[in-house]
Amino acid sequence: MSRNATPHARAGDGGPGDSSRRRFLVGAAGAGALGVLGLPGTASAATAATGTVYIASDSTAQTYNSRYYPEAGWGQKLSSYFTSNVTVANHAIGGRSSRSFIEQGRLAAIHQVIRSGDYLFVQFGHNDATVNNPERYTSPADYKEYLRNNYIRATRARGATPVVVTPVSRRSYNASTGKFNVSFPAYVDAAKAVAREEGAPLVDLAAASRVYLDGVGVEGSKRIFLWLNPGQYPNFPNGVQDNTHFQERGAVEMARLVSRAVAGLGLPISGEVRPAAR
C-alpha cells in the first residue's frame, strides 16, 4: 500500500468535545447485526479473488502515523483480515464529508486508478452531519444522491464494485436504556436506502459497532475509543476523552466487523476474508 506522506489539518469529526482537537494527520493512499445486501449474479465466494479495496471515508477509517499512536482508524487495520490476494488502499482522510471528498478531487483520484475487479468501500456521515460547518455539511437527501451517483454508479461504470458502509457508531450511551444510541440515524437510513435501491452491497457498520459496544459496556468502551489518561501515552501527554475516534484496539475491532460483514456478502472478495474475522 503506497502512502501519502503529506500532513493534512483536521478538526475532530463531529460530537461534543472533538471540535477543540486540531492536529495534523497523515492520510494513507494507496453476524447477526450485520445487514448485508448482495449483488445478483456475483461470483462464488469460493473463487480466489485478487484486487484492491479502496476506502473513501473520514478520520474514523483513516491511517495515522506513529506520532498519533495509539490513535488508529479501521481502514488502517483492514488488510490484516484479508488474504495476501487483497490489497487495501486507504484514502480515508479526516474532516471530509461525502460532498467535500468529491469536491476536493479525492474520489476522482480513486476513480483514475480503480480497475475491474477492485472495490470501493465508502463510509461517510460523521462530517456530513455537521450543520454548523458549511464546508462539510451535506443534507441526508444530498448525501444519498452523492452515494448513488458519484460513489455507486460512477464506480460501477469503471468496472469496480462499490460497497456502502453505514457510519460507525460514536460513544453515545443512553443510561436510561443501558444501550448505545444510533449515531447519525438519518444518514444510516439514507445509506441503507440507496444500497437497497441500487442493489449495492451493504455493510451495516452502524448496527454492528453498536451491538459490539453494547457488549463491552459503557466503561469498557473507553478502551475502544480514544480515552487516555494524562501521561499514559507520550503523544497525548495531557490525556484525551474522545467519543468519536478510536485507539488501536477499537480500530482493530471495527475492521474485524467490516471484514466479517464482507465475508457474508457473496462477492468474489468474500472468500478472501481470513478465518479470524468470521
PDB file of C-alpha atoms in Angstrom:
ATOM      1  CA  MET A   1       0.000   0.000   0.000  1.00  0.00           C
ATOM      2  CA  SER A   2       1.505   3.303  -1.049  1.00  0.00           C
ATOM      3  CA  ARG A   3       1.364   6.168   1.435  1.00  0.00           C
ATOM      4  CA  ASN A   4       0.886   9.891   1.015  1.00  0.00           C
ATOM      5  CA  ALA A   5       3.346  11.460   3.439  1.00  0.00           C
ATOM      6  CA  THR A   6       1.822  14.941   3.274  1.00  0.00           C
ATOM      7  CA  PRO A   7       0.184  16.010   6.571  1.00  0.00           C
ATOM      8  CA  HIS A   8      -3.385  17.297   6.483  1.00  0.00           C
ATOM      9  CA  ALA A   9      -5.066  19.525   9.052  1.00  0.00           C
ATOM     10  CA  ARG A  10      -8.120  18.043  10.720  1.00  0.00           C
ATOM     11  CA  ALA A  11     -10.601  19.059  13.308  1.00  0.00           C
ATOM     12  CA  GLY A  12     -12.469  16.324  15.164  1.00  0.00           C
ATOM     13  CA  ASP A  13     -15.208  14.616  13.211  1.00  0.00           C
ATOM     14  CA  GLY A  14     -18.398  15.580  14.986  1.00  0.00           C
ATOM     15  CA  GLY A  15     -19.503  15.267  18.542  1.00  0.00           C
ATOM     16  CA  PRO A  16     -19.081  17.254  21.760  1.00  0.00           C
ATOM     17  CA  GLY A  17     -15.504  17.711  22.878  1.00  0.00           C
ATOM     18  CA  ASP A  18     -13.982  16.954  19.468  1.00  0.00           C
ATOM     19  CA  SER A  19     -14.028  20.419  17.921  1.00  0.00           C
ATOM     20  CA  SER A  20     -11.087  21.603  20.057  1.00  0.00           C
ATOM     21  CA  ARG A  21      -8.812  18.842  18.777  1.00  0.00           C
ATOM     22  CA  ARG A  22      -6.947  20.287  15.806  1.00  0.00           C
ATOM     23  CA  ARG A  23      -3.920  18.256  14.807  1.00  0.00           C
ATOM     24  CA  PHE A  24      -2.020  17.317  11.694  1.00  0.00           C
ATOM     25  CA  LEU A  25      -2.771  13.870  10.396  1.00  0.00           C
ATOM     26  CA  VAL A  26      -1.337  11.690   7.715  1.00  0.00           C
ATOM     27  CA  GLY A  27      -3.730  10.271   5.138  1.00  0.00           C
ATOM     28  CA  ALA A  28      -2.859   6.969   3.507  1.00  0.00           C
ATOM     29  CA  ALA A  29      -3.376   6.432  -0.179  1.00  0.00           C
ATOM     30  CA  GLY A  30      -2.597   3.685  -1.572  1.00  0.00           C
ATOM     31  CA  ALA A  31     -23.203 -11.831  12.140  1.00  0.00           C
ATOM     32  CA  GLY A  32     -26.328 -11.232  13.288  1.00  0.00           C
ATOM     33  CA  ALA A  33     -26.285  -7.488  13.434  1.00  0.00           C
ATOM     34  CA  LEU A  34     -24.586  -7.047  10.066  1.00  0.00           C
ATOM     35  CA  GLY A  35     -27.097  -6.033   7.432  1.00  0.00           C
ATOM     36  CA  VAL A  36     -25.803  -7.003   4.006  1.00  0.00           C
ATOM     37  CA  LEU A  37     -27.171  -6.833   0.508  1.00  0.00           C
ATOM     38  CA  GLY A  38     -25.543  -8.944  -2.196  1.00  0.00           C
ATOM     39  CA  LEU A  39     -25.399  -8.161  -5.859  1.00  0.00           C
ATOM     40  CA  PRO A  40     -27.349 -10.533  -8.080  1.00  0.00           C
ATOM     41  CA  GLY A  41     -25.228 -12.868 -10.142  1.00  0.00           C
ATOM     42  CA  THR A  42     -22.000 -12.319  -8.222  1.00  0.00           C
ATOM     43  CA  ALA A  43     -19.299 -14.947  -8.339  1.00  0.00           C
ATOM     44  CA  SER A  44     -18.958 -17.638  -5.742  1.00  0.00           C
ATOM     45  CA  ALA A  45     -17.085 -16.612  -2.608  1.00  0.00           C
ATOM     46  CA  ALA A  46     -15.000 -19.761  -3.042  1.00  0.00           C
ATOM     47  CA  THR A  47     -13.393 -18.268  -6.159  1.00  0.00           C
ATOM     48  CA  ALA A  48      -9.987 -16.757  -5.432  1.00  0.00           C
ATOM     49  CA  ALA A  49     -10.154 -13.010  -5.854  1.00  0.00           C
ATOM     50  CA  THR A  50      -7.315 -10.594  -6.394  1.00  0.00           C
ATOM     51  CA  GLY A  51      -7.776  -6.875  -6.383  1.00  0.00           C
ATOM     52  CA  THR A  52      -7.601  -3.674  -4.423  1.00  0.00           C
ATOM     53  CA  VAL A  53     -10.026  -2.368  -1.831  1.00  0.00           C
ATOM     54  CA  TYR A  54     -10.085   1.432  -1.971  1.00  0.00           C
ATOM     55  CA  ILE A  55     -11.513   3.213   1.061  1.00  0.00           C
ATOM     56  CA  ALA A  56     -13.247   6.579   0.758  1.00  0.00           C
ATOM     57  CA  SER A  57     -14.024   7.853   4.234  1.00  0.00           C
ATOM     58  CA  ASP A  58     -13.175  10.166   7.111  1.00  0.00           C
ATOM     59  CA  SER A  59     -10.949  10.109  10.202  1.00  0.00           C
ATOM     60  CA  THR A  60     -12.732   7.121  11.741  1.00  0.00           C
ATOM     61  CA  ALA A  61     -11.183   4.990   8.979  1.00  0.00           C
ATOM     62  CA  GLN A  62      -8.013   6.981   8.335  1.00  0.00           C
ATOM     63  CA  THR A  63      -4.441   5.704   8.631  1.00  0.00           C
ATOM     64  CA  TYR A  64      -2.436   7.525  11.331  1.00  0.00           C
ATOM     65  CA  ASN A  65       1.323   7.620  11.633  1.00  0.00           C
ATOM     66  CA  SER A  66       3.277   6.833  14.771  1.00  0.00           C
ATOM     67  CA  ARG A  67       3.098  10.412  16.044  1.00  0.00           C
ATOM     68  CA  TYR A  68      -0.534   9.778  16.969  1.00  0.00           C
ATOM     69  CA  TYR A  69      -0.247   6.332  18.488  1.00  0.00           C
ATOM     70  CA  PRO A  70      -2.451   4.804  19.857  1.00  0.00           C
ATOM     71  CA  GLU A  71      -4.991   6.614  17.638  1.00  0.00           C
ATOM     72  CA  ALA A  72      -5.972   4.498  14.635  1.00  0.00           C
ATOM     73  CA  GLY A  73      -8.741   4.121  12.055  1.00  0.00           C
ATOM     74  CA  TRP A  74     -10.495   0.933  10.981  1.00  0.00           C
ATOM     75  CA  GLY A  75      -9.237   1.261   7.402  1.00  0.00           C
ATOM     76  CA  GLN A  76      -5.704   1.195   8.754  1.00  0.00           C
ATOM     77  CA  LYS A  77      -6.296  -2.276  10.198  1.00  0.00           C
ATOM     78  CA  LEU A  78      -8.464  -3.792   7.475  1.00  0.00           C
ATOM     79  CA  SER A  79      -5.760  -5.549   5.447  1.00  0.00           C
ATOM     80  CA  SER A  80      -4.888  -7.885   8.326  1.00  0.00           C
ATOM     81  CA  TYR A  81      -8.295  -9.550   7.920  1.00  0.00           C
ATOM     82  CA  PHE A  82      -7.812 -10.360   4.222  1.00  0.00           C
ATOM     83  CA  THR A  83      -5.504 -12.784   2.474  1.00  0.00           C
ATOM     84  CA  SER A  84      -2.496 -11.567   0.515  1.00  0.00           C
ATOM     85  CA  ASN A  85      -4.653 -11.643  -2.629  1.00  0.00           C
ATOM     86  CA  VAL A  86      -6.267  -8.392  -1.495  1.00  0.00           C
ATOM     87  CA  THR A  87      -4.544  -5.002  -1.275  1.00  0.00           C
ATOM     88  CA  VAL A  88      -6.069  -2.197   0.783  1.00  0.00           C
ATOM     89  CA  ALA A  89      -5.545   1.391  -0.432  1.00  0.00           C
ATOM     90  CA  ASN A  90      -6.815   3.626   2.343  1.00  0.00           C
ATOM     91  CA  HIS A  91      -7.758   7.072   1.020  1.00  0.00           C
ATOM     92  CA  ALA A  92      -9.760   7.991   4.133  1.00  0.00           C
ATOM     93  CA  ILE A  93      -8.841  11.419   5.497  1.00  0.00           C
ATOM     94  CA  GLY A  94     -10.095  13.407   8.455  1.00  0.00           C
ATOM     95  CA  GLY A  95     -12.689  16.149   8.227  1.00  0.00           C
ATOM     96  CA  ARG A  96     -14.254  15.077   4.942  1.00  0.00           C
ATOM     97  CA  SER A  97     -17.887  14.506   4.140  1.00  0.00           C
ATOM     98  CA  SER A  98     -19.359  12.670   1.165  1.00  0.00           C
ATOM     99  CA  ARG A  99     -19.541  16.033  -0.624  1.00  0.00           C
ATOM    100  CA  SER A 100     -16.161  17.530   0.267  1.00  0.00           C
ATOM    101  CA  PHE A 101     -14.369  14.272  -0.563  1.00  0.00           C
ATOM    102  CA  ILE A 102     -15.715  14.733  -4.093  1.00  0.00           C
ATOM    103  CA  GLU A 103     -15.187  18.496  -4.302  1.00  0.00           C
ATOM    104  CA  GLN A 104     -11.538  18.182  -3.284  1.00  0.00           C
ATOM    105  CA  GLY A 105     -10.855  15.664  -6.053  1.00  0.00           C
ATOM    106  CA  ARG A 106     -10.233  12.743  -3.701  1.00  0.00           C
ATOM    107  CA  LEU A 107     -12.858  10.495  -5.271  1.00  0.00           C
ATOM    108  CA  ALA A 108     -11.605  11.410  -8.750  1.00  0.00           C
ATOM    109  CA  ALA A 109      -8.107  10.300  -7.694  1.00  0.00           C
ATOM    110  CA  ILE A 110      -9.518   6.886  -6.777  1.00  0.00           C
ATOM    111  CA  HIS A 111     -11.525   6.658  -9.987  1.00  0.00           C
ATOM    112  CA  GLN A 112      -8.393   7.356 -12.024  1.00  0.00           C
ATOM    113  CA  VAL A 113      -6.753   4.157 -10.781  1.00  0.00           C
ATOM    114  CA  ILE A 114      -9.593   1.814  -9.817  1.00  0.00           C
ATOM    115  CA  ARG A 115      -9.991  -1.144 -12.154  1.00  0.00           C
ATOM    116  CA  SER A 116     -12.339  -4.012 -12.906  1.00  0.00           C
ATOM    117  CA  GLY A 117     -12.199  -6.460 -10.015  1.00  0.00           C
ATOM    118  CA  ASP A 118     -11.454  -3.739  -7.476  1.00  0.00           C
ATOM    119  CA  TYR A 119     -13.751  -2.452  -4.728  1.00  0.00           C
ATOM    120  CA  LEU A 120     -14.642   0.919  -3.266  1.00  0.00           C
ATOM    121  CA  PHE A 121     -15.705   0.890   0.388  1.00  0.00           C
ATOM    122  CA  VAL A 122     -17.446   4.178   1.159  1.00  0.00           C
ATOM    123  CA  GLN A 123     -18.281   5.344   4.692  1.00  0.00           C
ATOM    124  CA  PHE A 124     -19.385   8.896   5.435  1.00  0.00           C
ATOM    125  CA  GLY A 125     -21.895  10.586   7.733  1.00  0.00           C
ATOM    126  CA  HIS A 126     -19.887  11.949  10.670  1.00  0.00           C
ATOM    127  CA  ASN A 127     -18.894  15.160   8.925  1.00  0.00           C
ATOM    128  CA  ASP A 128     -21.957  15.309   6.673  1.00  0.00           C
ATOM    129  CA  ALA A 129     -23.984  15.894   9.840  1.00  0.00           C
ATOM    130  CA  THR A 130     -22.038  18.986  10.993  1.00  0.00           C
ATOM    131  CA  VAL A 131     -24.694  21.603  10.256  1.00  0.00           C
ATOM    132  CA  ASN A 132     -22.535  24.419  11.622  1.00  0.00           C
ATOM    133  CA  ASN A 133     -19.710  23.705   9.166  1.00  0.00           C
ATOM    134  CA  PRO A 134     -20.711  24.668   5.614  1.00  0.00           C
ATOM    135  CA  GLU A 135     -17.578  23.142   4.119  1.00  0.00           C
ATOM    136  CA  ARG A 136     -18.632  19.731   5.391  1.00  0.00           C
ATOM    137  CA  TYR A 137     -22.374  19.734   5.916  1.00  0.00           C
ATOM    138  CA  THR A 138     -24.366  17.632   3.473  1.00  0.00           C
ATOM    139  CA  SER A 139     -28.069  17.062   3.982  1.00  0.00           C
ATOM    140  CA  PRO A 140     -29.226  13.441   4.238  1.00  0.00           C
ATOM    141  CA  ALA A 141     -31.006  13.821   0.887  1.00  0.00           C
ATOM    142  CA  ASP A 142     -27.880  15.153  -0.844  1.00  0.00           C
ATOM    143  CA  TYR A 143     -25.723  12.542   0.891  1.00  0.00           C
ATOM    144  CA  LYS A 144     -27.935   9.841  -0.553  1.00  0.00           C
ATOM    145  CA  GLU A 145     -27.612  11.208  -4.070  1.00  0.00           C
ATOM    146  CA  TYR A 146     -23.841  11.585  -3.800  1.00  0.00           C
ATOM    147  CA  LEU A 147     -23.662   7.943  -2.767  1.00  0.00           C
ATOM    148  CA  ARG A 148     -25.914   6.951  -5.654  1.00  0.00           C
ATOM    149  CA  ASN A 149     -24.369   8.932  -8.484  1.00  0.00           C
ATOM    150  CA  ASN A 150     -20.761   9.527  -7.532  1.00  0.00           C
ATOM    151  CA  TYR A 151     -19.820   6.546  -5.402  1.00  0.00           C
ATOM    152  CA  ILE A 152     -22.039   3.723  -6.651  1.00  0.00           C
ATOM    153  CA  ARG A 153     -22.860   4.389 -10.293  1.00  0.00           C
ATOM    154  CA  ALA A 154     -19.583   6.089 -11.233  1.00  0.00           C
ATOM    155  CA  THR A 155     -17.594   3.289  -9.617  1.00  0.00           C
ATOM    156  CA  ARG A 156     -19.594   0.635 -11.438  1.00  0.00           C
ATOM    157  CA  ALA A 157     -19.000   2.481 -14.699  1.00  0.00           C
ATOM    158  CA  ARG A 158     -15.309   1.746 -14.173  1.00  0.00           C
ATOM    159  CA  GLY A 159     -15.969  -1.958 -13.721  1.00  0.00           C
ATOM    160  CA  ALA A 160     -15.384  -1.933  -9.973  1.00  0.00           C
ATOM    161  CA  THR A 161     -17.742  -2.836  -7.124  1.00  0.00           C
ATOM    162  CA  PRO A 162     -18.941  -0.184  -4.652  1.00  0.00           C
ATOM    163  CA  VAL A 163     -19.672  -1.313  -1.086  1.00  0.00           C
ATOM    164  CA  VAL A 164     -21.735   1.056   1.061  1.00  0.00           C
ATOM    165  CA  VAL A 165     -20.695   1.171   4.735  1.00  0.00           C
ATOM    166  CA  THR A 166     -23.024   2.850   7.228  1.00  0.00           C
ATOM    167  CA  PRO A 167     -21.285   5.335   9.592  1.00  0.00           C
ATOM    168  CA  VAL A 168     -19.592   3.667  12.545  1.00  0.00           C
ATOM    169  CA  SER A 169     -21.132   4.439  15.926  1.00  0.00           C
ATOM    170  CA  ARG A 170     -19.870   7.074  18.315  1.00  0.00           C
ATOM    171  CA  ARG A 171     -19.570   6.527  22.053  1.00  0.00           C
ATOM    172  CA  SER A 172     -23.053   7.860  22.734  1.00  0.00           C
ATOM    173  CA  TYR A 173     -24.559   5.974  25.659  1.00  0.00           C
ATOM    174  CA  ASN A 174     -28.141   6.147  26.908  1.00  0.00           C
ATOM    175  CA  ALA A 175     -28.156   5.442  30.640  1.00  0.00           C
ATOM    176  CA  SER A 176     -31.927   5.037  30.702  1.00  0.00           C
ATOM    177  CA  THR A 177     -31.882   2.166  28.204  1.00  0.00           C
ATOM    178  CA  GLY A 178     -28.442   0.796  29.026  1.00  0.00           C
ATOM    179  CA  LYS A 179     -27.679   0.800  25.300  1.00  0.00           C
ATOM    180  CA  PHE A 180     -25.668   2.909  22.916  1.00  0.00           C
ATOM    181  CA  ASN A 181     -27.603   5.337  20.744  1.00  0.00           C
ATOM    182  CA  VAL A 182     -27.814   5.159  16.962  1.00  0.00           C
ATOM    183  CA  SER A 183     -25.329   7.717  15.643  1.00  0.00           C
ATOM    184  CA  PHE A 184     -26.399   9.815  12.642  1.00  0.00           C
ATOM    185  CA  PRO A 185     -29.677   7.899  12.119  1.00  0.00           C
ATOM    186  CA  ALA A 186     -30.764   9.944   9.088  1.00  0.00           C
ATOM    187  CA  TYR A 187     -27.508   9.109   7.316  1.00  0.00           C
ATOM    188  CA  VAL A 188     -27.669   5.463   8.331  1.00  0.00           C
ATOM    189  CA  ASP A 189     -31.169   5.247   6.878  1.00  0.00           C
ATOM    190  CA  ALA A 190     -30.122   7.047   3.688  1.00  0.00           C
ATOM    191  CA  ALA A 191     -27.156   4.723   3.170  1.00  0.00           C
ATOM    192  CA  LYS A 192     -29.333   1.646   3.631  1.00  0.00           C
ATOM    193  CA  ALA A 193     -31.982   3.015   1.292  1.00  0.00           C
ATOM    194  CA  VAL A 194     -29.633   3.858  -1.563  1.00  0.00           C
ATOM    195  CA  ALA A 195     -27.859   0.500  -1.259  1.00  0.00           C
ATOM    196  CA  ARG A 196     -31.211  -1.237  -1.481  1.00  0.00           C
ATOM    197  CA  GLU A 197     -32.403   0.907  -4.403  1.00  0.00           C
ATOM    198  CA  GLU A 198     -29.157   0.434  -6.345  1.00  0.00           C
ATOM    199  CA  GLY A 199     -28.661  -3.237  -5.434  1.00  0.00           C
ATOM    200  CA  ALA A 200     -25.277  -2.383  -3.925  1.00  0.00           C
ATOM    201  CA  PRO A 201     -23.573  -4.454  -1.226  1.00  0.00           C
ATOM    202  CA  LEU A 202     -24.108  -3.002   2.242  1.00  0.00           C
ATOM    203  CA  VAL A 203     -22.025  -3.322   5.395  1.00  0.00           C
ATOM    204  CA  ASP A 204     -24.155  -2.073   8.276  1.00  0.00           C
ATOM    205  CA  LEU A 205     -21.256  -0.992  10.460  1.00  0.00           C
ATOM    206  CA  ALA A 206     -23.559   1.353  12.379  1.00  0.00           C
ATOM    207  CA  ALA A 207     -25.544  -1.599  13.715  1.00  0.00           C
ATOM    208  CA  ALA A 208     -22.591  -3.957  14.130  1.00  0.00           C
ATOM    209  CA  SER A 209     -20.487  -1.449  16.053  1.00  0.00           C
ATOM    210  CA  ARG A 210     -23.406  -0.578  18.313  1.00  0.00           C
ATOM    211  CA  VAL A 211     -24.009  -4.239  19.159  1.00  0.00           C
ATOM    212  CA  TYR A 212     -20.310  -4.618  19.891  1.00  0.00           C
ATOM    213  CA  LEU A 213     -20.305  -1.544  22.154  1.00  0.00           C
ATOM    214  CA  ASP A 214     -23.397  -2.788  23.991  1.00  0.00           C
ATOM    215  CA  GLY A 215     -21.434  -5.960  24.662  1.00  0.00           C
ATOM    216  CA  VAL A 216     -18.365  -4.258  26.150  1.00  0.00           C
ATOM    217  CA  GLY A 217     -20.413  -1.702  28.089  1.00  0.00           C
ATOM    218  CA  VAL A 218     -20.019   1.991  28.758  1.00  0.00           C
ATOM    219  CA  GLU A 219     -16.823   1.648  30.806  1.00  0.00           C
ATOM    220  CA  GLY A 220     -15.300  -0.969  28.529  1.00  0.00           C
ATOM    221  CA  SER A 221     -15.944   1.279  25.544  1.00  0.00           C
ATOM    222  CA  LYS A 222     -13.336   3.720  26.868  1.00  0.00           C
ATOM    223  CA  ARG A 223     -10.704   1.184  25.798  1.00  0.00           C
ATOM    224  CA  ILE A 224     -12.201   1.212  22.290  1.00  0.00           C
ATOM    225  CA  PHE A 225     -12.397   4.960  21.803  1.00  0.00           C
ATOM    226  CA  LEU A 226      -9.583   7.440  22.346  1.00  0.00           C
ATOM    227  CA  TRP A 227      -9.959   7.796  26.115  1.00  0.00           C
ATOM    228  CA  LEU A 228      -6.455   8.168  27.536  1.00  0.00           C
ATOM    229  CA  ASN A 229      -5.194   9.230  30.942  1.00  0.00           C
ATOM    230  CA  PRO A 230      -2.650  12.046  31.310  1.00  0.00           C
ATOM    231  CA  GLY A 231       0.837  10.622  30.921  1.00  0.00           C
ATOM    232  CA  GLN A 232      -0.424   7.293  29.594  1.00  0.00           C
ATOM    233  CA  TYR A 233       0.986   7.857  26.099  1.00  0.00           C
ATOM    234  CA  PRO A 234       3.723  10.301  25.044  1.00  0.00           C
ATOM    235  CA  ASN A 235       1.679  11.524  22.081  1.00  0.00           C
ATOM    236  CA  PHE A 236      -1.156  12.578  24.402  1.00  0.00           C
ATOM    237  CA  PRO A 237       0.639  13.934  27.482  1.00  0.00           C
ATOM    238  CA  ASN A 238      -2.492  15.629  28.807  1.00  0.00           C
ATOM    239  CA  GLY A 239      -4.756  12.689  28.076  1.00  0.00           C
ATOM    240  CA  VAL A 240      -7.897  12.890  25.955  1.00  0.00           C
ATOM    241  CA  GLN A 241     -11.574  11.959  26.096  1.00  0.00           C
ATOM    242  CA  ASP A 242     -12.723  11.451  22.514  1.00  0.00           C
ATOM    243  CA  ASN A 243     -16.040   9.755  21.793  1.00  0.00           C
ATOM    244  CA  THR A 244     -15.578   9.604  18.011  1.00  0.00           C
ATOM    245  CA  HIS A 245     -12.097   8.349  17.196  1.00  0.00           C
ATOM    246  CA  PHE A 246     -10.552   5.014  18.081  1.00  0.00           C
ATOM    247  CA  GLN A 247      -7.449   3.825  19.798  1.00  0.00           C
ATOM    248  CA  GLU A 248      -5.724   0.841  18.254  1.00  0.00           C
ATOM    249  CA  ARG A 249      -7.877  -1.831  19.887  1.00  0.00           C
ATOM    250  CA  GLY A 250     -11.042  -0.127  18.679  1.00  0.00           C
ATOM    251  CA  ALA A 251      -9.750   0.227  15.128  1.00  0.00           C
ATOM    252  CA  VAL A 252      -8.883  -3.471  15.088  1.00  0.00           C
ATOM    253  CA  GLU A 253     -12.355  -4.435  16.314  1.00  0.00           C
ATOM    254  CA  MET A 254     -14.132  -2.189  13.807  1.00  0.00           C
ATOM    255  CA  ALA A 255     -12.015  -3.595  10.962  1.00  0.00           C
ATOM    256  CA  ARG A 256     -12.952  -7.087  12.094  1.00  0.00           C
ATOM    257  CA  LEU A 257     -16.647  -6.177  11.968  1.00  0.00           C
ATOM    258  CA  VAL A 258     -16.286  -4.763   8.458  1.00  0.00           C
ATOM    259  CA  SER A 259     -14.452  -7.821   7.174  1.00  0.00           C
ATOM    260  CA  ARG A 260     -16.901 -10.201   8.855  1.00  0.00           C
ATOM    261  CA  ALA A 261     -19.718  -8.467   7.037  1.00  0.00           C
ATOM    262  CA  VAL A 262     -17.825  -8.699   3.736  1.00  0.00           C
ATOM    263  CA  ALA A 263     -17.444 -12.444   4.273  1.00  0.00           C
ATOM    264  CA  GLY A 264     -21.222 -12.737   4.123  1.00  0.00           C
ATOM    265  CA  LEU A 265     -21.791 -10.637   1.004  1.00  0.00           C
ATOM    266  CA  GLY A 266     -21.284 -13.406  -1.558  1.00  0.00           C
ATOM    267  CA  LEU A 267     -18.773 -11.333  -3.536  1.00  0.00           C
ATOM    268  CA  PRO A 268     -15.556 -12.719  -5.023  1.00  0.00           C
ATOM    269  CA  ILE A 269     -13.661 -10.934  -2.264  1.00  0.00           C
ATOM    270  CA  SER A 270     -15.775 -12.625   0.424  1.00  0.00           C
ATOM    271  CA  GLY A 271     -13.695 -15.766   0.191  1.00  0.00           C
ATOM    272  CA  GLU A 272     -10.541 -13.787   0.890  1.00  0.00           C
ATOM    273  CA  VAL A 273     -11.579 -12.851   4.448  1.00  0.00           C
ATOM    274  CA  ARG A 274      -9.348 -14.589   6.960  1.00  0.00           C
ATOM    275  CA  PRO A 275     -10.951 -17.010   9.475  1.00  0.00           C
ATOM    276  CA  ALA A 276     -10.019 -14.717  12.380  1.00  0.00           C
ATOM    277  CA  ALA A 277     -12.680 -12.250  11.252  1.00  0.00           C
ATOM    278  CA  ARG A 278     -15.512 -14.704  10.924  1.00  0.00           C
TER     279      ARG A 278
END
